[in-house]
Short mmCIF file of C-alpha atoms in Angstrom, two decimals:
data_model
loop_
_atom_site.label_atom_id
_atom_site.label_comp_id
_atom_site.label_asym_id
_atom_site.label_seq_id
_atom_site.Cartn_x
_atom_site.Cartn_y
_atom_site.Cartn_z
CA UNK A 1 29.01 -9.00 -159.22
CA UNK A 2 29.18 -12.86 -160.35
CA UNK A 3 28.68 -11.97 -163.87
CA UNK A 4 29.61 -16.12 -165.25
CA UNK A 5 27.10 -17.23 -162.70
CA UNK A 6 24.19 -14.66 -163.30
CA UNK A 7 25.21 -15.66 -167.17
CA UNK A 8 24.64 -19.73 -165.91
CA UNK A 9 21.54 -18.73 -164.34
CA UNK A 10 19.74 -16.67 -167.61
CA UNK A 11 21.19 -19.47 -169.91
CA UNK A 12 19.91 -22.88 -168.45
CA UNK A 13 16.26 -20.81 -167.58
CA UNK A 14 16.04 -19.89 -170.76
CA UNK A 15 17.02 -23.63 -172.28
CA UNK A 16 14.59 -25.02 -169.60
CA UNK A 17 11.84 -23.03 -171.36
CA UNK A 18 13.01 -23.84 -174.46
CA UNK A 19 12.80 -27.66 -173.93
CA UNK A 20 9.13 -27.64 -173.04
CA UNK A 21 7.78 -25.78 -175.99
CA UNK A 22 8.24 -22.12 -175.07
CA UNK A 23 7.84 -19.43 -177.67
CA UNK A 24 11.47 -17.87 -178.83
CA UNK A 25 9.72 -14.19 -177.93
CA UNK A 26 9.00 -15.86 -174.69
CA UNK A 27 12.50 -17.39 -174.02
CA UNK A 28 14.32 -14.35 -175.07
CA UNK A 29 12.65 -12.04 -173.18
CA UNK A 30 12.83 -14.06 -169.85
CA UNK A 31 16.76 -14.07 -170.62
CA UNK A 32 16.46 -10.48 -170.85
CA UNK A 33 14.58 -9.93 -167.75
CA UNK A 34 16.57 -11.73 -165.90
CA UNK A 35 19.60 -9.93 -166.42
CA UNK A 36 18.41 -6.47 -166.68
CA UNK A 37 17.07 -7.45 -163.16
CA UNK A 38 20.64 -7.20 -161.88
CA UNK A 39 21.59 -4.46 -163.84
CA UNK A 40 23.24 -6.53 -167.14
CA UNK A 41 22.21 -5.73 -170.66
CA UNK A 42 21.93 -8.60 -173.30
CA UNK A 43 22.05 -9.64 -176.57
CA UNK A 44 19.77 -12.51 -176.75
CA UNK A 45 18.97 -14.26 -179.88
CA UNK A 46 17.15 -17.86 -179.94
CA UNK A 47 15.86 -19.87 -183.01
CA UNK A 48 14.24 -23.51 -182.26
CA UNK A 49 17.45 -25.63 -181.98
CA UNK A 50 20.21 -22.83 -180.59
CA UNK A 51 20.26 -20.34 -177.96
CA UNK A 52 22.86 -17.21 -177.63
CA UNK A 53 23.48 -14.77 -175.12
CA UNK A 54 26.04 -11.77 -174.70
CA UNK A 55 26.96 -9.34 -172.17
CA UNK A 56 29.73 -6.97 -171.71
CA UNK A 57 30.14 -6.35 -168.17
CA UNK A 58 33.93 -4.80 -169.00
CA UNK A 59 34.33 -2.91 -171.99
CA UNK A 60 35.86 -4.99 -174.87
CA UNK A 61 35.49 -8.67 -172.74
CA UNK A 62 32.40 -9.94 -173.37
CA UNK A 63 30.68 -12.54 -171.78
CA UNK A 64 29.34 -15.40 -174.01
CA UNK A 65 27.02 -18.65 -173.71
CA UNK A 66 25.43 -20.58 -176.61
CA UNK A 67 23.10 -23.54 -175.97
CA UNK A 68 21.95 -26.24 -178.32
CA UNK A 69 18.58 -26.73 -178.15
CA UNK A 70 17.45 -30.24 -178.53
CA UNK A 71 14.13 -31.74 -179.30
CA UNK A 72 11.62 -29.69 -178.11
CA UNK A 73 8.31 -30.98 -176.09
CA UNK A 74 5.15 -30.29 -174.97
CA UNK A 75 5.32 -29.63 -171.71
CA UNK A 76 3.26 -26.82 -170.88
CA UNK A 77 3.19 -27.21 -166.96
CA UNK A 78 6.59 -26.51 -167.86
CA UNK A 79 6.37 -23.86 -169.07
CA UNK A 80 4.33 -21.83 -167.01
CA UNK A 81 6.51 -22.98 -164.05
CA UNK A 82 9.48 -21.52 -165.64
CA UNK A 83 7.67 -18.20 -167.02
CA UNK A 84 6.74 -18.14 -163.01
CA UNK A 85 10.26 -18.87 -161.60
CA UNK A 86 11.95 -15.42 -163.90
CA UNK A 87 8.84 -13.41 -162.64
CA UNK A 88 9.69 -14.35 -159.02
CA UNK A 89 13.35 -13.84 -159.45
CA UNK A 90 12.98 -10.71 -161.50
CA UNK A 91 10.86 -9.56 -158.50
CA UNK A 92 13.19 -10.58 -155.51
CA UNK A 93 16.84 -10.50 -157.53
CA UNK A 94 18.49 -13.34 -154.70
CA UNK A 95 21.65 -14.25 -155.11
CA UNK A 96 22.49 -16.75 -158.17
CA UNK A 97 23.24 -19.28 -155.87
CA UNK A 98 19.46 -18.93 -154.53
CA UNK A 99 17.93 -18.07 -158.20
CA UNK A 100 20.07 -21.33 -159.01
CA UNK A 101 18.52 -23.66 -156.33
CA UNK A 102 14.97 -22.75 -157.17
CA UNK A 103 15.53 -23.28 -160.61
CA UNK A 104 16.66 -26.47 -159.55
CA UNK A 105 13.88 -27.08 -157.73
CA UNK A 106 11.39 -26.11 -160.23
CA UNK A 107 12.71 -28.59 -162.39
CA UNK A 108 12.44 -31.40 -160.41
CA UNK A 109 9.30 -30.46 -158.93
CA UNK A 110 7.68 -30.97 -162.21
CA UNK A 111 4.22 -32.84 -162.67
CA UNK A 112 3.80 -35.69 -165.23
CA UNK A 113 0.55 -37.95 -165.79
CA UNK A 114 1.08 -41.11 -164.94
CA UNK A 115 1.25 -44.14 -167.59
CA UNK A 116 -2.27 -44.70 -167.47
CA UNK A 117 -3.54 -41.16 -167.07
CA UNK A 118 -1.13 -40.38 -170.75
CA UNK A 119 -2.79 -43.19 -172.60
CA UNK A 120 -6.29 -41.91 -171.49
CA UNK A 121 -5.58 -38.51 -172.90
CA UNK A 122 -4.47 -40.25 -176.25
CA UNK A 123 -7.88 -42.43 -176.26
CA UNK A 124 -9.99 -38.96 -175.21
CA UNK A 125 -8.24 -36.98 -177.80
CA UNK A 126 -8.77 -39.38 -180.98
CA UNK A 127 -12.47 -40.06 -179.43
CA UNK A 128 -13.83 -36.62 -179.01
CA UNK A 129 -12.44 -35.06 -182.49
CA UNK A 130 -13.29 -38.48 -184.59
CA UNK A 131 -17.06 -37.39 -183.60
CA UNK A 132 -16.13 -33.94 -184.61
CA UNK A 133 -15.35 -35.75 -188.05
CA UNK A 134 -18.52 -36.91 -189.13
CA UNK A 135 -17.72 -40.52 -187.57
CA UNK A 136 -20.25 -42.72 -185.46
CA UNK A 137 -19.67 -44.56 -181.99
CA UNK A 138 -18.03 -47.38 -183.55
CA UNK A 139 -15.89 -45.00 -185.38
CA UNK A 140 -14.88 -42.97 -182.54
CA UNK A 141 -13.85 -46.04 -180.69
CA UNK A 142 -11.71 -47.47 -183.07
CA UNK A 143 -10.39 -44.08 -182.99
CA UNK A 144 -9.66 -43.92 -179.35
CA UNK A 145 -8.16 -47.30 -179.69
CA UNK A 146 -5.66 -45.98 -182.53
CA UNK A 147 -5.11 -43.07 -179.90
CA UNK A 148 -4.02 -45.64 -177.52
CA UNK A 149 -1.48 -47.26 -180.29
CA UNK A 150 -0.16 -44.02 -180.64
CA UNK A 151 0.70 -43.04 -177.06
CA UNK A 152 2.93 -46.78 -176.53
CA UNK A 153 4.80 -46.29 -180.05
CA UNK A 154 5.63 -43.19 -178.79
CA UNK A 155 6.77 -44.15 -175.64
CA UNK A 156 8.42 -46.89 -177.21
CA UNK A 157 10.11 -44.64 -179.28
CA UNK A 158 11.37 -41.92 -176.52
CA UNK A 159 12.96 -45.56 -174.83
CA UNK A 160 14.76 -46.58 -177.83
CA UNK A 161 15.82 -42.64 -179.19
CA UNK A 162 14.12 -43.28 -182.73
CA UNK A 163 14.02 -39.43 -184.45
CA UNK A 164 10.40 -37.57 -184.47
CA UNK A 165 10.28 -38.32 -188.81
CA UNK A 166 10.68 -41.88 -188.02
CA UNK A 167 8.46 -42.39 -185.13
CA UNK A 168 5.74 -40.30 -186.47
CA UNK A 169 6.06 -41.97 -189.72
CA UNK A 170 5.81 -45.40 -187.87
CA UNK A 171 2.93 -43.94 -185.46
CA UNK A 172 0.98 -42.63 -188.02
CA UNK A 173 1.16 -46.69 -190.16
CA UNK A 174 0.49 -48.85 -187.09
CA UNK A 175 -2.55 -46.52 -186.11
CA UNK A 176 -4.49 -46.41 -189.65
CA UNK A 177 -3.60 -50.00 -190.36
CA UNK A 178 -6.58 -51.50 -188.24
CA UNK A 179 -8.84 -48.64 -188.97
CA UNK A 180 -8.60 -49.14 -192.96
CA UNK A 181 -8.67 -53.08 -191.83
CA UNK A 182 -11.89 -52.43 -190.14
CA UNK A 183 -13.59 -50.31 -192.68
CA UNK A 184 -12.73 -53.21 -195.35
CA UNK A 185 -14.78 -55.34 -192.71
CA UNK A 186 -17.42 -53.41 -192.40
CA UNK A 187 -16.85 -52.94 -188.98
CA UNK A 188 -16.69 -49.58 -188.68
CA UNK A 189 -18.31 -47.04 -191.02
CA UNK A 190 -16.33 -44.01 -191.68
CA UNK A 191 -12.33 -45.33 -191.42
CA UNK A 192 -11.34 -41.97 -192.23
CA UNK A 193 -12.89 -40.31 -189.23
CA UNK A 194 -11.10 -42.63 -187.32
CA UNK A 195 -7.67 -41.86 -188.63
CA UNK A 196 -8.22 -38.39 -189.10
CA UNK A 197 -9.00 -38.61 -184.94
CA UNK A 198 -6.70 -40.40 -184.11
CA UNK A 199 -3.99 -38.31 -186.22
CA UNK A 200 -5.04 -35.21 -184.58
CA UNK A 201 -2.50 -36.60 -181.85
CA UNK A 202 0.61 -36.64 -184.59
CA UNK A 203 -0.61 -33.09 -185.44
CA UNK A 204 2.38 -30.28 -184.55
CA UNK A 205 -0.64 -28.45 -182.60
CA UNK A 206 2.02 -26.69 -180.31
CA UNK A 207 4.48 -26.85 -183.07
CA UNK A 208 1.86 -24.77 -185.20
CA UNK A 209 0.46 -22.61 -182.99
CA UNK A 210 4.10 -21.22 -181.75
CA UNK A 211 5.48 -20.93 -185.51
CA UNK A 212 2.07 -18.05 -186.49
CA UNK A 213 3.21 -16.71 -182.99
CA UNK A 214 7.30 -16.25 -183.63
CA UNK A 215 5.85 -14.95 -186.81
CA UNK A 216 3.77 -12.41 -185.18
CA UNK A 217 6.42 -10.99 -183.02
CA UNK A 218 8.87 -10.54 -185.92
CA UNK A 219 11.00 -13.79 -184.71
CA UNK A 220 10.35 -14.40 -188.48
CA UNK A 221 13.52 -17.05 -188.92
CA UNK A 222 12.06 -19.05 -185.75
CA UNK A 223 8.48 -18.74 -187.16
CA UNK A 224 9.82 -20.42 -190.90
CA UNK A 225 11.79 -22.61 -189.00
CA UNK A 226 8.51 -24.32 -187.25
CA UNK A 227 6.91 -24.27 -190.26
CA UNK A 228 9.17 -26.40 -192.09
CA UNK A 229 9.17 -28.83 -189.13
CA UNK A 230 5.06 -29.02 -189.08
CA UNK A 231 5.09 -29.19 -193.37
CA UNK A 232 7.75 -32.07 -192.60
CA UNK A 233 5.54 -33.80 -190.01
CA UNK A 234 3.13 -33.73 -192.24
CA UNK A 235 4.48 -35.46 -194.83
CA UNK A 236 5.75 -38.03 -192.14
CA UNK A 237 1.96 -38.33 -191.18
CA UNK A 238 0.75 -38.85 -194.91
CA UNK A 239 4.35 -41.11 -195.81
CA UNK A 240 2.83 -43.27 -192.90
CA UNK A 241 -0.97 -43.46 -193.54
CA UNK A 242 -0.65 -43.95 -197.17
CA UNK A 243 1.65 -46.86 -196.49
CA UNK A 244 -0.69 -48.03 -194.12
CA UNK A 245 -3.79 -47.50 -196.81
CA UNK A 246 -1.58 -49.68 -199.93
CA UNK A 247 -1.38 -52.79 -197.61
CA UNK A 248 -4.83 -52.57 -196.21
CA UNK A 249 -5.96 -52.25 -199.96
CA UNK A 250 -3.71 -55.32 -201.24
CA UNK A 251 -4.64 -57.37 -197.92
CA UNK A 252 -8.09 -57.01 -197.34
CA UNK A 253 -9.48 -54.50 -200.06
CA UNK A 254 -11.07 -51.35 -200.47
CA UNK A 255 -13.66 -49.93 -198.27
CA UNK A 256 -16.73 -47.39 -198.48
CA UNK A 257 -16.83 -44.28 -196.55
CA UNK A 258 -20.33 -43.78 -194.74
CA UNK A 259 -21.55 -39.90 -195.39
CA UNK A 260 -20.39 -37.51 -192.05
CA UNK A 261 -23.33 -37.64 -189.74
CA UNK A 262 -24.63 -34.73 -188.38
CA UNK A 263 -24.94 -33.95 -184.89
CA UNK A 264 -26.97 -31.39 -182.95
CA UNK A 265 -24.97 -28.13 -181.37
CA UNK A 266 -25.34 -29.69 -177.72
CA UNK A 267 -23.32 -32.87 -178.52
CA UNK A 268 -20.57 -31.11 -179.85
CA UNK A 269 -20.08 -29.31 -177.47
CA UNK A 270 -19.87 -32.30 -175.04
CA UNK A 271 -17.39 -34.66 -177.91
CA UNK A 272 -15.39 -31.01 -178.36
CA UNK A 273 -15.14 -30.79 -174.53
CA UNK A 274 -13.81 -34.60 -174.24
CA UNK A 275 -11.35 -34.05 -177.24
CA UNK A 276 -9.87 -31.13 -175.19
CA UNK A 277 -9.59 -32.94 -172.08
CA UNK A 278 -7.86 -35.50 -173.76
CA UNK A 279 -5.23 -32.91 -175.11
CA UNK A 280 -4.66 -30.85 -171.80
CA UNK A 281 -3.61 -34.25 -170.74
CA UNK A 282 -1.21 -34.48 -173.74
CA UNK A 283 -0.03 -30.83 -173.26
CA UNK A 284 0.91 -31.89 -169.18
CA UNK A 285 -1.49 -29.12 -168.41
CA UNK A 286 -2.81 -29.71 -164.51
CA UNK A 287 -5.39 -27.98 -162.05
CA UNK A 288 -8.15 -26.25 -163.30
CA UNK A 289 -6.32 -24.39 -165.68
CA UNK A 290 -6.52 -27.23 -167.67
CA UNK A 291 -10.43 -27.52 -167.37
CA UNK A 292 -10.32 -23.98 -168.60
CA UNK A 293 -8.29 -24.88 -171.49
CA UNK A 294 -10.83 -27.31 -172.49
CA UNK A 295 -13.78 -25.28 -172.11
CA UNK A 296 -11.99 -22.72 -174.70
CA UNK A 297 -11.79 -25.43 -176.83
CA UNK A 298 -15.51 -25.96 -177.04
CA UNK A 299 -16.46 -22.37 -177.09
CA UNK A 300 -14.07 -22.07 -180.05
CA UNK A 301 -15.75 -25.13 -181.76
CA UNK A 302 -19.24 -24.06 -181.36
CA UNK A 303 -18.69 -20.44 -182.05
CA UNK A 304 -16.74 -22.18 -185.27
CA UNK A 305 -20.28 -23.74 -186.12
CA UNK A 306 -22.68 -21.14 -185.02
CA UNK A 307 -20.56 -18.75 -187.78
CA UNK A 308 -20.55 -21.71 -190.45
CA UNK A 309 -24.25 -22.08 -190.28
CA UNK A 310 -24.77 -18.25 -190.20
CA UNK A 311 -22.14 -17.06 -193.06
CA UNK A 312 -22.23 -20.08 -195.16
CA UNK A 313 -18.28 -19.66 -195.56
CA UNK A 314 -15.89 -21.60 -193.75
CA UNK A 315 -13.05 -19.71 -194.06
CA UNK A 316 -15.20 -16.98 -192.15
CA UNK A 317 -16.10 -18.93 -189.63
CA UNK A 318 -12.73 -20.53 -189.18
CA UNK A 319 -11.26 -16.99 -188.83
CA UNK A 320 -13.90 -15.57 -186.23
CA UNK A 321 -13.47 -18.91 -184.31
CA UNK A 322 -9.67 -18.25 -183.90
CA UNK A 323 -10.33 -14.32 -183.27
CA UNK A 324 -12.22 -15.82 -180.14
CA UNK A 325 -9.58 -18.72 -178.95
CA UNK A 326 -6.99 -16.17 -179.35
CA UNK A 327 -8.67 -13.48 -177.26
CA UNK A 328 -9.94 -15.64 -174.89
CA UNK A 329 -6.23 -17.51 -174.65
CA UNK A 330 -5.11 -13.59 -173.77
CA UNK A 331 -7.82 -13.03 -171.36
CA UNK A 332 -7.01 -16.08 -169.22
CA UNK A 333 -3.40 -15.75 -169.14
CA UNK A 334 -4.01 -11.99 -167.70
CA UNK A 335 -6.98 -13.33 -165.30
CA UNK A 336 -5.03 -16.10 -163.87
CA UNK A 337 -1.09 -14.84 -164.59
CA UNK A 338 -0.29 -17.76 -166.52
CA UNK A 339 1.28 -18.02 -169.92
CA UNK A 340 -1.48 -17.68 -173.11
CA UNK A 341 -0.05 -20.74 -174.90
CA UNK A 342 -1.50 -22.99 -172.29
CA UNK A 343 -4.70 -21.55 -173.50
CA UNK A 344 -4.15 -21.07 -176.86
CA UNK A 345 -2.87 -24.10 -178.13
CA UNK A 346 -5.77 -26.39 -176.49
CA UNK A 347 -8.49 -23.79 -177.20
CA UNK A 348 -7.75 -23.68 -181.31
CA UNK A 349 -6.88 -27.22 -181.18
CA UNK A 350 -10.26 -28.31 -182.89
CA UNK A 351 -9.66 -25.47 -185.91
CA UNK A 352 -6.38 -27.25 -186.66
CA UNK A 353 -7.00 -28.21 -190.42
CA UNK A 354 -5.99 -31.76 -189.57
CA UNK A 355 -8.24 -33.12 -192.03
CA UNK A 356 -7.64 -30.42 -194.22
CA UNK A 357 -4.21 -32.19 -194.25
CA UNK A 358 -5.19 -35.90 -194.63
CA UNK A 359 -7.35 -35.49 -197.21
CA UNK A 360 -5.22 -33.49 -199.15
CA UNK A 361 -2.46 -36.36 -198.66
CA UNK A 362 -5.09 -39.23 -199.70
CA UNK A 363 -5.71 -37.24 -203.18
CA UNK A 364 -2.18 -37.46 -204.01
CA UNK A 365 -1.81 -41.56 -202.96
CA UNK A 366 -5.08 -42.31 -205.12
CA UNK A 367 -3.51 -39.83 -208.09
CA UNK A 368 -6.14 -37.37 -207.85
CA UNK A 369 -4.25 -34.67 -208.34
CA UNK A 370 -7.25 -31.59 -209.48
CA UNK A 371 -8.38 -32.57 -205.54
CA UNK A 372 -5.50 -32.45 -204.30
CA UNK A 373 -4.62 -29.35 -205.71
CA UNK A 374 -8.25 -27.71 -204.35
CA UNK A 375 -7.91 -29.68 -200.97
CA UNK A 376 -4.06 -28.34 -200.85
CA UNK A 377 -5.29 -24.24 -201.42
CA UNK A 378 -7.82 -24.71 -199.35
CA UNK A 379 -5.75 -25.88 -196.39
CA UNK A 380 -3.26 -23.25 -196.64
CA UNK A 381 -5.97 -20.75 -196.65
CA UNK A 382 -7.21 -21.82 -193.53
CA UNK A 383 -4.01 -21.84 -191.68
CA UNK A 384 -3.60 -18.33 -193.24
CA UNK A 385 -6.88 -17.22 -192.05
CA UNK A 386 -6.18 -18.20 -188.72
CA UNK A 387 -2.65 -16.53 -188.55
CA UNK A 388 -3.89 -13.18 -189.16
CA UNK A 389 -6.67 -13.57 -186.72
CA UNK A 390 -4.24 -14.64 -183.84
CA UNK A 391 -2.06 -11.55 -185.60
CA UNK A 392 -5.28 -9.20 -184.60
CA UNK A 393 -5.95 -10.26 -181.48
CA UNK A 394 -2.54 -10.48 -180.27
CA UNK A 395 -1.53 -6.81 -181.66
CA UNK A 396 -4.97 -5.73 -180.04
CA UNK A 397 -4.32 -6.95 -176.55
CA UNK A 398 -0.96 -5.56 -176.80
CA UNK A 399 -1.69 -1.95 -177.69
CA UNK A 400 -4.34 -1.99 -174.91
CA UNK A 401 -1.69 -3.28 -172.39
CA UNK A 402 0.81 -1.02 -173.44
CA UNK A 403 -1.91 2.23 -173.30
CA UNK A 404 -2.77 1.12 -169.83
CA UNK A 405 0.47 1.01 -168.86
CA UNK A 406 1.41 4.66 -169.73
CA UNK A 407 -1.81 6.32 -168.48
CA UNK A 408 -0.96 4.70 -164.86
CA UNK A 409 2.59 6.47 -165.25
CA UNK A 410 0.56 10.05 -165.95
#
């Protein structure tokens, strides 16, 4: 048996995966399927940026590969392309030369949005959620227009190789620069529904949501690794709008937030809907799937309100809201055979405390610090709420999967 080439094959699958924003419990146990496939036991052990794998297919010479895993992305098409590919060769076991010219193929097969179709997504995404916000039309444009700014710094930044703390930093200024320029105007009403939008784009969601999934599984070094990179892109995000706030305030003054404006059930549904759309675009997510993705988003949203309005308590509703994105993330990944993150990340997208985060950043720039100690707690909270729920689900689907399983073997 070609053990080095079987070794190749497991290795660069499970870096592919890596690379577009896999799980580690994902990556690892692809690796591992691979090669028990063909009869190979392995030691697999991945964390964000490194990726090792051992076998021992003569006693006392083992077999060894170790990746370096770079910056990851977002690429959920990805993804579910790769999580197909080790299905199909767990299920057919070709030779590696085969296994290796379909992963081949698979990766340059890929499907990317075009130039025009990315910047769309980044003007949906900050125009749906700035609604979502308490912002008006005006506000939601400007934040669809900061969306925009987003999307070329960031492709500016992939062509020149600027880090993510750098770019996000830079991002997150040149996008609230206008929008605090235009609420000094009086141009728009509510500048921080804008940049709150428009920042939802900067937001780790992916990042997040796979960091409270390592977590889950026990990966718990992977899971605290995330973490510290979404705490650290947060700080890049409020490093960058704070700048961006000081120079509006010397250059053009200080500006009034208009109260949140409140909308009826129906039209959140449709602004939650566009947001989504604009971040399956973001995500690379094609076909339907992607429509399905969106429509998660706005059932979580409204089920998010319905539970507000009903309990009184946010942190109730935010927790019953992510019970349902996280079961229905499971339900569509077992009706349709592709990976739950897909779902998942899109679906909870609108619970993501994003503003939880800004505003807790803007107490500390204007020195109050008794807000931004509340604001801060609060925050946490919610992201701690909605771990355990994705926790539940997650453990629930699993026990039923794993009860069906053995009562088809009896």
């Amino acid at each position: 048996m070609e053990y080095s080439k079987l070794l190749d094959l497991a290795s660069d699958l499970g870096y592919e995966l890596a690379m577009s924003g896999a799980e580690t419990f994902r990556v690892e146990e692809s690796i591992s399927r691979v090669l028990k496939a063909y009869d190979i036991d392995a030691e697999v052990f991945v964390i964000p940026n490194c990726m090792h794998i051992s076998i021992e297919p003569v006693p006392g010479r083992p077999l060894t590969r170790m990746r370096r895993i770079g910056q990851h992305g977002n690429d959920l098409d990805a993804v579910e392309r790769f999580s197909g590919l080790s299905r199909r060769i767990c299920a057919e076991c070709p030779a590696p030369e085969i296994a290796a010219a379909w992963l081949k193929e698979s990766r340059e097969s890929r499907r990317y949005y075009s130039i025009a179709g990315y910047l769309a997504g980044n003007f949906l995404g900050g125009f749906g959620f700035a609604f979502l916000f308490g912002g008006g039309l005006r506000d939601a444009l400007c934040a669809g227009v900061c969306g925009i700014l987003i999307g070329l710094i960031n492709k500016f930044m992939d062509r020149v190789g600027a880090n993510q703390f750098f770019r996000i930093i830079a991002a997150a200024f040149i996008m609230a620069l206008p929008a605090y320029a235009l609420g000094s105007a009086g141009i728009i009403y509510n500048p921080d529904a804008a940049v709150i939008g428009a920042l939802m784009i900067l937001v780790p969601g992916l990042l997040f949501t796979n960091a409270m999934r390592d977590i889950i599984y026990g990966d718990t070094n992977s899971g605290i690794n995330r973490v510290v990179q979404v705490l650290l892109v947060a700080m890049a995000i409020a490093l960058g709008t704070a700048a961006a706030w000081n120079v509006s305030f010397h250059l053009f003054g200080s500006y009034t937030a208009a109260p949140a404006i409140s909308m009826p059930l129906w039209f959140h549904a449709i602004v939650s809907f566009v947001g989504c759309v604009g971040f399956f675009i973001l995500f690379n997510i094609h076909g339907p799937g992607g429509l399905l993705c969106a429509l998660g988003g706005t059932l979580t949203w409204i089920v998010y309100l319905l539970v507000k309005q009903w309990t009184g308590h946010d942190l109730i509703a935010y927790f019953c809201a992510t019970l349902f994105s996280a079961f229905y993330a499971e339900t569509m990944a077992r009706i349709r055979k592709y990976p739950a993150i897909s779902y998942l990340v899109v679906s909870i997208f609108p619970l993501i405390p994003g503003a939880g985060a800004y505003f807790t950043m803007n107490y500390a720039v204007k020195g109050q610090m008794d807000a931004f100690a509340s604001q801060g707690i609060h925050t946490a909270a919610i992201a701690g709420v909605m771990a355990v729920a994705i926790l539940l689900a997650s453990t629930t689907v699993r026990i039923i999967t794993t009860l069906r399983r053995k009562t088809k073997k009896v």
